[in-house]
Short mmCIF file of C-alpha atoms in Angstrom, two decimals:
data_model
loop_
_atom_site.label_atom_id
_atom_site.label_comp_id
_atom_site.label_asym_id
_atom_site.label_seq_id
_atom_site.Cartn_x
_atom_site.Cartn_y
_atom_site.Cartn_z
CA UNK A 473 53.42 -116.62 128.17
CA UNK A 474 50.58 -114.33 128.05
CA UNK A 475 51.08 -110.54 126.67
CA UNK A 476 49.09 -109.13 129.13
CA UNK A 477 47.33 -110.66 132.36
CA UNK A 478 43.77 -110.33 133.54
CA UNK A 479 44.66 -107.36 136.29
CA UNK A 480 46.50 -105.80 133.52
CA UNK A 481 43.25 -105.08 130.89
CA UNK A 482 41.08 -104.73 134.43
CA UNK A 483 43.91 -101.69 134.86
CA UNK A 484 43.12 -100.20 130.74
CA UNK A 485 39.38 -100.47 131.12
CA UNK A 486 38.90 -99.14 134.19
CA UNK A 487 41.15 -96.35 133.85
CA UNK A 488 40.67 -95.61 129.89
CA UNK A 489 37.28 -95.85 130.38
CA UNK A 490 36.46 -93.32 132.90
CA UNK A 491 39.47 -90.92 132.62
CA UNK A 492 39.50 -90.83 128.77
CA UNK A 493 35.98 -92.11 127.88
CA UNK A 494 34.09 -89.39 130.01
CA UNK A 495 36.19 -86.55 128.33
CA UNK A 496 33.87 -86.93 125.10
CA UNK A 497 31.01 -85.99 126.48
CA UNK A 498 32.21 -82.32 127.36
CA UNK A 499 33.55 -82.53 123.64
CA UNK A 500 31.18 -79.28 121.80
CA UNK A 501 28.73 -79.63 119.11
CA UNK A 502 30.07 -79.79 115.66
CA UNK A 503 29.85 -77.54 113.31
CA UNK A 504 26.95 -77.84 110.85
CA UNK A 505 25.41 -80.72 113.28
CA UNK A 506 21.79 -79.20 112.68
CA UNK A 507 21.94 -78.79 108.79
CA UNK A 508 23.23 -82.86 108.15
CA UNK A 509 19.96 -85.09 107.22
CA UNK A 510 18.44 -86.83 109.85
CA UNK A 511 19.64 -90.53 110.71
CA UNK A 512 16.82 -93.38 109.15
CA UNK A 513 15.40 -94.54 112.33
CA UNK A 514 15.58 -97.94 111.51
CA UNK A 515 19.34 -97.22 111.06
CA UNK A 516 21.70 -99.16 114.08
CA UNK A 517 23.54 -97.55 116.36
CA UNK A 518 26.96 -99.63 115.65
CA UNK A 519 26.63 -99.35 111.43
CA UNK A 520 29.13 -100.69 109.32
CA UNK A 521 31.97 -97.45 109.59
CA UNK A 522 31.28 -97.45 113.54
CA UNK A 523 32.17 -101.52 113.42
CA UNK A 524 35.02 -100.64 110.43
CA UNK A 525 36.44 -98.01 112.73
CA UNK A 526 36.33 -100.96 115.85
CA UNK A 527 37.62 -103.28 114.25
CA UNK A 528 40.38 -101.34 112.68
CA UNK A 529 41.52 -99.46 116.09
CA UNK A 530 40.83 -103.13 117.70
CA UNK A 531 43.80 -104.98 114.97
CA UNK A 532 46.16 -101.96 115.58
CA UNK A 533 46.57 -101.72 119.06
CA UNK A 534 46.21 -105.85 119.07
CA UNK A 535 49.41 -105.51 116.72
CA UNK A 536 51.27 -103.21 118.27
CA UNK A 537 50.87 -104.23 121.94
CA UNK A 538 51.60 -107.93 120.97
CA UNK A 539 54.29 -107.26 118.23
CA UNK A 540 55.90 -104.90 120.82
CA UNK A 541 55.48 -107.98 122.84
CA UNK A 542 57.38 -110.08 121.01
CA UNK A 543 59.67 -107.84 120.19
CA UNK A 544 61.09 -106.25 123.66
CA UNK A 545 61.00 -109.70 125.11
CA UNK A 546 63.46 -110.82 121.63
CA UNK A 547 65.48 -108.07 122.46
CA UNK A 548 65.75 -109.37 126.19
CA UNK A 549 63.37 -107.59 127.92
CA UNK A 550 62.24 -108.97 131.14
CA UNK A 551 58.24 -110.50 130.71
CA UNK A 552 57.23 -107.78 133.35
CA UNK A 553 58.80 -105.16 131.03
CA UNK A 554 57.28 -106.62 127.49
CA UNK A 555 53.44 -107.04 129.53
CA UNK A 556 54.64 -103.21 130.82
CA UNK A 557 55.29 -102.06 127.27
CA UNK A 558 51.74 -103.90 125.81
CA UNK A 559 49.64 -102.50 128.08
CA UNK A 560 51.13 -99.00 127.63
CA UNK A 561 50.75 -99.64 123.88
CA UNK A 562 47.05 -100.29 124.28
CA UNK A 563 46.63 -96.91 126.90
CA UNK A 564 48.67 -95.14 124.51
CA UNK A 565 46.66 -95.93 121.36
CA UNK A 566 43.02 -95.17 122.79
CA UNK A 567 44.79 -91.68 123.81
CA UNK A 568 45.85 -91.01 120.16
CA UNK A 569 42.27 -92.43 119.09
CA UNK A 570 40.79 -90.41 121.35
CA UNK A 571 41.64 -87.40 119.17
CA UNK A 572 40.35 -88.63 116.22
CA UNK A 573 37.20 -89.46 118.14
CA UNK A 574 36.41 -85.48 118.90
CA UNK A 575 35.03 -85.54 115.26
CA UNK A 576 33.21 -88.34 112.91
CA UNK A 577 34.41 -86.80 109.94
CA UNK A 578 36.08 -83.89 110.30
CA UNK A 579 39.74 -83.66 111.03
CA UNK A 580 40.96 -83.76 114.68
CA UNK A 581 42.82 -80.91 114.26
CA UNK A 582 39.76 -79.26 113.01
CA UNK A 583 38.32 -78.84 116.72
CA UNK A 584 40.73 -76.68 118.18
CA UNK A 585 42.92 -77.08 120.96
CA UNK A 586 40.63 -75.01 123.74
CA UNK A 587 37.32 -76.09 122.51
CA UNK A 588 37.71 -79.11 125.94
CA UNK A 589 39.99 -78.61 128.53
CA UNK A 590 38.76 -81.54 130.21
CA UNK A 591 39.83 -83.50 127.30
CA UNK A 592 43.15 -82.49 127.54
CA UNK A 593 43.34 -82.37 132.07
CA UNK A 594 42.00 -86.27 131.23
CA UNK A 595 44.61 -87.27 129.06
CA UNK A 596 47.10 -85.35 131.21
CA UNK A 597 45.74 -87.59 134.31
CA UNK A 598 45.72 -90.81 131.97
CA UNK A 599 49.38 -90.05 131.51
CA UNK A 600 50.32 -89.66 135.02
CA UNK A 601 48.41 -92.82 135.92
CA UNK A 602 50.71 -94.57 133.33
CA UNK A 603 53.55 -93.35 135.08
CA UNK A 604 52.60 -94.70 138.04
CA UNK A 605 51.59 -98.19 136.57
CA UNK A 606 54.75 -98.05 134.58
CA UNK A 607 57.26 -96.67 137.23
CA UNK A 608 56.00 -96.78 141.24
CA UNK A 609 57.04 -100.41 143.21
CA UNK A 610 53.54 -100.82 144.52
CA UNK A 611 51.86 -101.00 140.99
CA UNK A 612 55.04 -102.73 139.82
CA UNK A 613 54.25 -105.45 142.54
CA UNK A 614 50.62 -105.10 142.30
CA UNK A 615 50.21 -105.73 138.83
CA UNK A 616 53.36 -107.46 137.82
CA UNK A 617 54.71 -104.68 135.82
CA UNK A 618 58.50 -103.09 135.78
CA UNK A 619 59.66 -99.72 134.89
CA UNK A 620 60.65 -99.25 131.02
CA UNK A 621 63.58 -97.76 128.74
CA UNK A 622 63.17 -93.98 128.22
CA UNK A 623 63.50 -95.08 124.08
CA UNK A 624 61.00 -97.56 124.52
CA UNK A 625 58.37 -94.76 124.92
CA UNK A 626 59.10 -93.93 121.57
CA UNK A 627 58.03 -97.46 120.12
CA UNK A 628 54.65 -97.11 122.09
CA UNK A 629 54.00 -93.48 120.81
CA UNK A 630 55.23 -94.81 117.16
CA UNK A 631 51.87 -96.72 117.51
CA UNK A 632 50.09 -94.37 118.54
CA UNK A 633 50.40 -92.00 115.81
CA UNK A 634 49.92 -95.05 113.30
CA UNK A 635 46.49 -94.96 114.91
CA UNK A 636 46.26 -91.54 115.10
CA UNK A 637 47.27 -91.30 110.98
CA UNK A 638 45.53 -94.29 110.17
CA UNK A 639 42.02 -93.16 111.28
CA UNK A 640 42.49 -89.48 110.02
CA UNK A 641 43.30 -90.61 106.25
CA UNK A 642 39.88 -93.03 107.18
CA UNK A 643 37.82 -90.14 107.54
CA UNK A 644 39.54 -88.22 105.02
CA UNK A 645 38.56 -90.89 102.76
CA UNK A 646 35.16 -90.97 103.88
CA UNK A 647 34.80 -87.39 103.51
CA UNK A 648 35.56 -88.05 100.10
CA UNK A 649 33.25 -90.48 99.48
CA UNK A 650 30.57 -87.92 101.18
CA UNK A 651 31.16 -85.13 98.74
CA UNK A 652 30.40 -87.42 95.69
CA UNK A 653 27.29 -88.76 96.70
CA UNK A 654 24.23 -86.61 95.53
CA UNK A 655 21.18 -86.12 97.77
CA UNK A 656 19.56 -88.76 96.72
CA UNK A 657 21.56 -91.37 97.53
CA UNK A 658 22.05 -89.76 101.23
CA UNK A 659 18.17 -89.92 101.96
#
């Protein structure tokens, strides 16, 4: 039985992708943008923390949404429900992730809560989308979903702030690691 079908990650990229994904480009400047040394132009755009950071987010929500998986349909969950709770899971995750995205390095909290409204009106539509996925007949029937527990929202937001925490003590670490190197080693 699969964890989630085709229509389903059609459904998280298309609506992730333009309801959360365009929110970072209204995100503002960071602080102290213009006084960090320039990037070696020979450097990639995907380096190794960009493909650390991927691949990390990527095992996390892959864990979640399938050991969620596993586990509602255990616990007798219909499949509609488990493939209902996976792909929330996933939807869920890139909206925690998103906050950690507003800033490279810095903590998310660090931005401020009114620096992007349209960050938070996106995540605010993402949310009633996943209502809708999760709880109207037509997208039950159109994408072979079925409406969810009330406490089973707070197994998909328990992963979500694993992301969320995971990825902040990442770039806590990193910032770490920043403040020890000298200049030389930067250039």
């Amino acid at each position: 039985v699969l964890p989630i079908l085709p229509k389903q990650i059609l459904w998280i990229n298309m609506t992730t992708g333009v309801v959360l994904g365009i929110t970072l480009a209204f995100e503002a400047k960071e602080r102290g943008i213009m006084s960090r040394p320039p990037r070696k132009p020979d450097t990639p755009l995907l380096d190794g923390m960009m493909i650390g950071r991927i691949v990390i987010v990527g095992v996390l929500l892959l864990g979640g949404a399938f050991g969620l998986f596993e586990y509602t349909t255990s616990a007798g969950y219909t499949t509609e429900q488990a493939r209902t709770v996976a792909v929330n899971v996933i939807v869920f995750g890139e909206i925690f992730f998103l906050f950690s995205c507003r800033s490279l390095l810095r903590p998310s909290w660090s931005s401020g809560f009114s620096t992007n409204p349209i960050l938070f009106a996106g995540v605010v539509a993402m949310i009633g989308l996943q209502m809708l996925f999760t709880y109207a007949p037509a997208m039950n029937t159109l994408f072979s979903t079925a409406p969810i527990s009330a406490p089973t929202w707070l197994y998909i937001f328990a992963v979500g702030v694993l992301v969320h925490i995971v990825m902040e003590t990442e770039k806590w670490v990193r910032r770490r690691r920043e403040a020890r190197r000298t200049p030389a080693e930067i250039c």
